[in-house]
Short mmCIF file of C-alpha atoms in Angstrom, two decimals:
data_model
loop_
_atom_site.label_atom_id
_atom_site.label_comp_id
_atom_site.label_asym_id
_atom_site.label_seq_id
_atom_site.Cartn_x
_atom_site.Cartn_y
_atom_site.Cartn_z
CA UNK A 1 111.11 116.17 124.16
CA UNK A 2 109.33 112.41 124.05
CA UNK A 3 111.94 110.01 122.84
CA UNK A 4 111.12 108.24 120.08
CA UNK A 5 110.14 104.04 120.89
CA UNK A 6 110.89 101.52 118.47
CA UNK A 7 108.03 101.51 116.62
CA UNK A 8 108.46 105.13 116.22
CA UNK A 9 112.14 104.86 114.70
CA UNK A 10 110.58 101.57 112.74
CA UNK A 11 108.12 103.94 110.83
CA UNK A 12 110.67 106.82 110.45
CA UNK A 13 112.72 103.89 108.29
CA UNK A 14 109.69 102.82 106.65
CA UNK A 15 108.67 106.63 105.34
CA UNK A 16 112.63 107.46 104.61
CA UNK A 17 113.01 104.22 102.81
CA UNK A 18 112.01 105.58 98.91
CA UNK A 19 113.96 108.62 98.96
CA UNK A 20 116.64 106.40 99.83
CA UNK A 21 115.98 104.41 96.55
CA UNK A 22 114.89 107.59 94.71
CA UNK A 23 118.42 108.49 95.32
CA UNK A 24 119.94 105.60 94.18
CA UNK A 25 118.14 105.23 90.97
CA UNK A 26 118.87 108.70 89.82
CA UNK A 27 122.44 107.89 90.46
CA UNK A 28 122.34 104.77 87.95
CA UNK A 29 119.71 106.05 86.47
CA UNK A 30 120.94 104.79 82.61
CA UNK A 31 120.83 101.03 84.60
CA UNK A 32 119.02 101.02 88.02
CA UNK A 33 119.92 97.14 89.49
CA UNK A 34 116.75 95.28 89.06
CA UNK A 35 117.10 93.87 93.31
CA UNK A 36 116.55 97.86 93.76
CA UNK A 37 113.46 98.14 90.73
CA UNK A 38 111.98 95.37 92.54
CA UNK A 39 112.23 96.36 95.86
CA UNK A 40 110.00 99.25 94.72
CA UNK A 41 108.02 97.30 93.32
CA UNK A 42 107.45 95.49 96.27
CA UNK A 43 107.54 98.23 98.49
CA UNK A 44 103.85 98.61 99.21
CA UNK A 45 103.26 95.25 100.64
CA UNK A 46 106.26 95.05 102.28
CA UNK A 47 105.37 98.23 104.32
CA UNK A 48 102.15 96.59 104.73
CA UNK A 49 103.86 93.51 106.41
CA UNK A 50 105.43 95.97 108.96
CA UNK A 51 102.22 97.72 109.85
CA UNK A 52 100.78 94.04 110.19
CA UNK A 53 104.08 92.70 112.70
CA UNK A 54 103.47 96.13 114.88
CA UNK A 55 100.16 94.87 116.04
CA UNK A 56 98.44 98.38 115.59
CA UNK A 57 101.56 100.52 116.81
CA UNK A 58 102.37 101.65 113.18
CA UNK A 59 99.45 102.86 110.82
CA UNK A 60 99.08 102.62 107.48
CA UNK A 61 97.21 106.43 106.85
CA UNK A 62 97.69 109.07 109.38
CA UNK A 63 94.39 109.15 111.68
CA UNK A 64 92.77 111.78 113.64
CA UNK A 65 93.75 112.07 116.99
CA UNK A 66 95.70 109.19 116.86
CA UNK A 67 99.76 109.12 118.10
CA UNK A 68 100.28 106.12 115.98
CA UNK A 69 102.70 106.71 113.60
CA UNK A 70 102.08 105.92 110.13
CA UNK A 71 103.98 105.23 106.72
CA UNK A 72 101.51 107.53 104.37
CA UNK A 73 104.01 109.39 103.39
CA UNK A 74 106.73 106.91 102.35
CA UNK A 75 104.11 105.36 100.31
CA UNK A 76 102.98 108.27 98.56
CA UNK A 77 106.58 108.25 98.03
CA UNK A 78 106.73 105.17 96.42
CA UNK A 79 104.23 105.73 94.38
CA UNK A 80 106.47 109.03 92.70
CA UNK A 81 109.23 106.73 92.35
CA UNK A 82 107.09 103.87 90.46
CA UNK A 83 105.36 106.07 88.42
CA UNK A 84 109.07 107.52 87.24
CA UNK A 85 110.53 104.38 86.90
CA UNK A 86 107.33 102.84 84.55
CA UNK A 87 107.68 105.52 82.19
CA UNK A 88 110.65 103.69 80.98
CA UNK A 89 108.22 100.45 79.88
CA UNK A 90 105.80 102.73 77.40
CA UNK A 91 103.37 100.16 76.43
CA UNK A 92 100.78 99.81 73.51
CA UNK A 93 98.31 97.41 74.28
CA UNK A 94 96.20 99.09 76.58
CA UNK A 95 93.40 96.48 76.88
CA UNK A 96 96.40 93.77 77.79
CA UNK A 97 97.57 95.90 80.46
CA UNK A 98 94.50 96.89 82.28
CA UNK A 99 93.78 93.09 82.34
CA UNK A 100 96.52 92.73 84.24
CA UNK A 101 96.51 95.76 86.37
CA UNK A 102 92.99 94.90 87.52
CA UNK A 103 94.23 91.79 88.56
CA UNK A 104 97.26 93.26 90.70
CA UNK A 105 94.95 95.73 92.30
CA UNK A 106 92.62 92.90 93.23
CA UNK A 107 95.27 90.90 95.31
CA UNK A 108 96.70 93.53 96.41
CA UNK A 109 93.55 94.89 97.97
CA UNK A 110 92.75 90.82 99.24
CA UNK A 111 96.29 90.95 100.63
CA UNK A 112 95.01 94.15 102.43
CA UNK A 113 92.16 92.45 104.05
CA UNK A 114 94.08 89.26 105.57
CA UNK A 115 96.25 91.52 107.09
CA UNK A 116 93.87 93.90 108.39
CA UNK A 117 91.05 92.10 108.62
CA UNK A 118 87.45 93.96 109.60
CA UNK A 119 89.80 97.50 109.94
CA UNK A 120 89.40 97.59 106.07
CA UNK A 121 85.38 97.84 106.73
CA UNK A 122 86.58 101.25 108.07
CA UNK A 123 85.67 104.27 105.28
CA UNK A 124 89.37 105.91 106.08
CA UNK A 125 91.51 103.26 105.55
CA UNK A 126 89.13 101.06 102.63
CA UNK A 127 89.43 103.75 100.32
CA UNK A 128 92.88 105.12 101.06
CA UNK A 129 93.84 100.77 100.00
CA UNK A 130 91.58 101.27 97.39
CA UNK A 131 93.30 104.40 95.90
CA UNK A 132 96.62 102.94 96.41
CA UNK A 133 95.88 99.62 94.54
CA UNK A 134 95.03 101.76 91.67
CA UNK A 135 98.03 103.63 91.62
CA UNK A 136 100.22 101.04 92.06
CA UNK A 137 98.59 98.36 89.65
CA UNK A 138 99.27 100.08 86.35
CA UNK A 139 102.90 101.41 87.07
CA UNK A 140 103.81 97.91 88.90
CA UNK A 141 102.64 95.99 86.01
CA UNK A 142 104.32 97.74 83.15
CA UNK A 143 107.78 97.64 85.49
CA UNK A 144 107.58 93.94 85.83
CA UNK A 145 106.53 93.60 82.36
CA UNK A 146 109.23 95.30 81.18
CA UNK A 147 112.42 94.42 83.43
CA UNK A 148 111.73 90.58 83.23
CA UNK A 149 111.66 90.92 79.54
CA UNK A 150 114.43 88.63 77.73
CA UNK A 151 112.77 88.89 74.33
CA UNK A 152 114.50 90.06 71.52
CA UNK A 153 113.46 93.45 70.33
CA UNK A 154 112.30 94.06 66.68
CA UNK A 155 113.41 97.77 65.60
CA UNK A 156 112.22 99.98 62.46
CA UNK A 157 113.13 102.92 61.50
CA UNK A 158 110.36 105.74 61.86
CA UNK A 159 109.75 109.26 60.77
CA UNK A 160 107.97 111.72 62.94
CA UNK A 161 104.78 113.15 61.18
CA UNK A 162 103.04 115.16 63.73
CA UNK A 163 103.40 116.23 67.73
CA UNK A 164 100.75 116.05 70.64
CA UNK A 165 100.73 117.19 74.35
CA UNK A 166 98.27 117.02 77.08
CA UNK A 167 97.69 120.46 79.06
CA UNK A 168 97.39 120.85 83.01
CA UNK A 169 100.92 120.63 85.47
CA UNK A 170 101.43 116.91 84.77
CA UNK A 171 102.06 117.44 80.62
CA UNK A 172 102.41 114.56 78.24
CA UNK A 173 104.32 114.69 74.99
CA UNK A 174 103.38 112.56 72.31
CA UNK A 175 104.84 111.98 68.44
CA UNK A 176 103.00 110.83 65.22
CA UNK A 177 104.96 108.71 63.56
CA UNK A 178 104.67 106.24 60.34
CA UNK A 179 107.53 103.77 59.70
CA UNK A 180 109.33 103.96 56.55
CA UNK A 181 108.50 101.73 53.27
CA UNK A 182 111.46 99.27 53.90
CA UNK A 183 111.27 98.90 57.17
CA UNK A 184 107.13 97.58 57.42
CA UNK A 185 107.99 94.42 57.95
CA UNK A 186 110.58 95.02 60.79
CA UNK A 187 107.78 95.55 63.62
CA UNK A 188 104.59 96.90 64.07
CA UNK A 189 104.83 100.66 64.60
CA UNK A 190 101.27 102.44 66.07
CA UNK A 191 100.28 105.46 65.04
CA UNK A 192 101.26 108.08 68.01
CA UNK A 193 104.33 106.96 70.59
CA UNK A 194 104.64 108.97 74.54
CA UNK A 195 107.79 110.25 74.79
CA UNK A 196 109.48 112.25 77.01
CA UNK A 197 109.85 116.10 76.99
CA UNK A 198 113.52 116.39 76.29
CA UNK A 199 112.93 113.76 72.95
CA UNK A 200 109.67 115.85 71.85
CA UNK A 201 111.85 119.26 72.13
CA UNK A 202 114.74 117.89 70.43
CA UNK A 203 113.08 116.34 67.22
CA UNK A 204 111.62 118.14 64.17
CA UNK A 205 108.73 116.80 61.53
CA UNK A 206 110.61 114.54 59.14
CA UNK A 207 113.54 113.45 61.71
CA UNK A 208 114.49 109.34 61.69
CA UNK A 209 113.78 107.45 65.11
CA UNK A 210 115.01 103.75 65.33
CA UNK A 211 111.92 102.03 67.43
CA UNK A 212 112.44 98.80 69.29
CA UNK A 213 109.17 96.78 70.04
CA UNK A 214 109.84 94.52 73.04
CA UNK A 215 107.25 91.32 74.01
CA UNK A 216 107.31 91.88 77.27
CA UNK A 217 107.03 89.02 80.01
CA UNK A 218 103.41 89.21 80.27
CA UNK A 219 103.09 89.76 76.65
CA UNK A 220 102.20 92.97 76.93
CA UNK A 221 104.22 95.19 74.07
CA UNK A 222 106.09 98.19 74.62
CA UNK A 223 108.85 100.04 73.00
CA UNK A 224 111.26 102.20 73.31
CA UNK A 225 112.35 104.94 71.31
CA UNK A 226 116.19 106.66 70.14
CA UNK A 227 117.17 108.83 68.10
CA UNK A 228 121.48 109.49 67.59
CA UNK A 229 122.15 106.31 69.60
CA UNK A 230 120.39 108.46 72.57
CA UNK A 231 117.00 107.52 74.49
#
């Protein structure tokens, strides 16, 4: 058996790396330590970086016939745990946050190119950055926006009029809700709020939900949503 070099055990650490975080932030999962939020955050171009130091000996994407290895995995990884983590920050101004996310996935791509240079020209590994500053963008956005907020929340109290859920594997669970007559002036209150499944199972038309609307630090809104004292 080949013993691993250090550029081999370098990338093993790389791809391990989020399901060492995933682990921690189910384990404070009520309160995940923002150093740990952001270090997923920053994961991608930190992994980046490393590929960038190794001088070629660590890949970002697994290529064929190649025995470079590569940290694909850890950052499809990453990507899991972001995506988990940004359903937290449900957000209501769409057009605000796509602003925003196209501007993350257009440095993040620019980053890309100054450390990889003409290798981006390359169909494999253009579009696998491509993809990945898509993913990333949205979910990296609404984290930030959301765990840098020091805004006071506004909170109403709402009553669920109606339910909504999106087919396929990946379901989402959505509530109608209208606030009620005293509270209108407490915060604005949309139409239809994403929620998670265990919320959407547990309420019944006509419950009471207490809604806080936060700023957010890139004054992009989002909320979140309790009912009993329980998210």
């Amino acid at each position: 058996m080949t013993e691993m070099n250090a550029y081999d055990k370098l990338a093993v650490l790389v791809n391990v790396l989020p399901f060492i975080f995933g682990g921690v932030v189910v384990f404070t999962w009520r309160n995940p330590p923002p150093v740990l939020v952001m270090l997923i955050v920053l994961y991608p171009l930190m992994s980046m970086f490393v590929c960038f130091l190794s001088e070629g000996k660590i890949r970002y994407i697994k290529e064929k016939n190649s025995f470079y290895p590569d940290v694909s995995l850890g950052m499809m990884a990453i990507f899991i745990l972001q995506l988990i983590i940004a359903d937290r920050y449900m957000t209501v101004n769409v057009t605000q946050l796509l602003l925003w996310s196209t501007g993350y996935a257009v440095a993040y791509i620019l980053i890309a190119f100054i450390f990889f240079g003409k290798a981006m020209l390359s169909s494999q590994l253009g579009l696998f950055m491509f993809i990945l500053a898509l993913l990333y963008s949205v979910n990296s956005v609404k984290v930030v926006n959301g765990l840098f907020d020091v805004s006071e929340p506004k909170e109403s109290l709402v009553s669920v009029t109606g339910f909504y859920s999106t087919g396929g594997r990946s379901k989402s669970y959505y509530l109608y809700i209208t606030a009620y007559e005293s509270d209108d002036d407490s915060c604005y209150v949309p139409e239809k709020i994403k929620v998670g499944r265990v919320l959407y199972n547990k309420v019944k038309k006509g419950d009471s939900l207490k809604l806080s609307m936060h700023e957010g630090c890139l004054n992009i809104p989002w909320y979140t949503c309790k009912k009993n004292g329980r998210l």
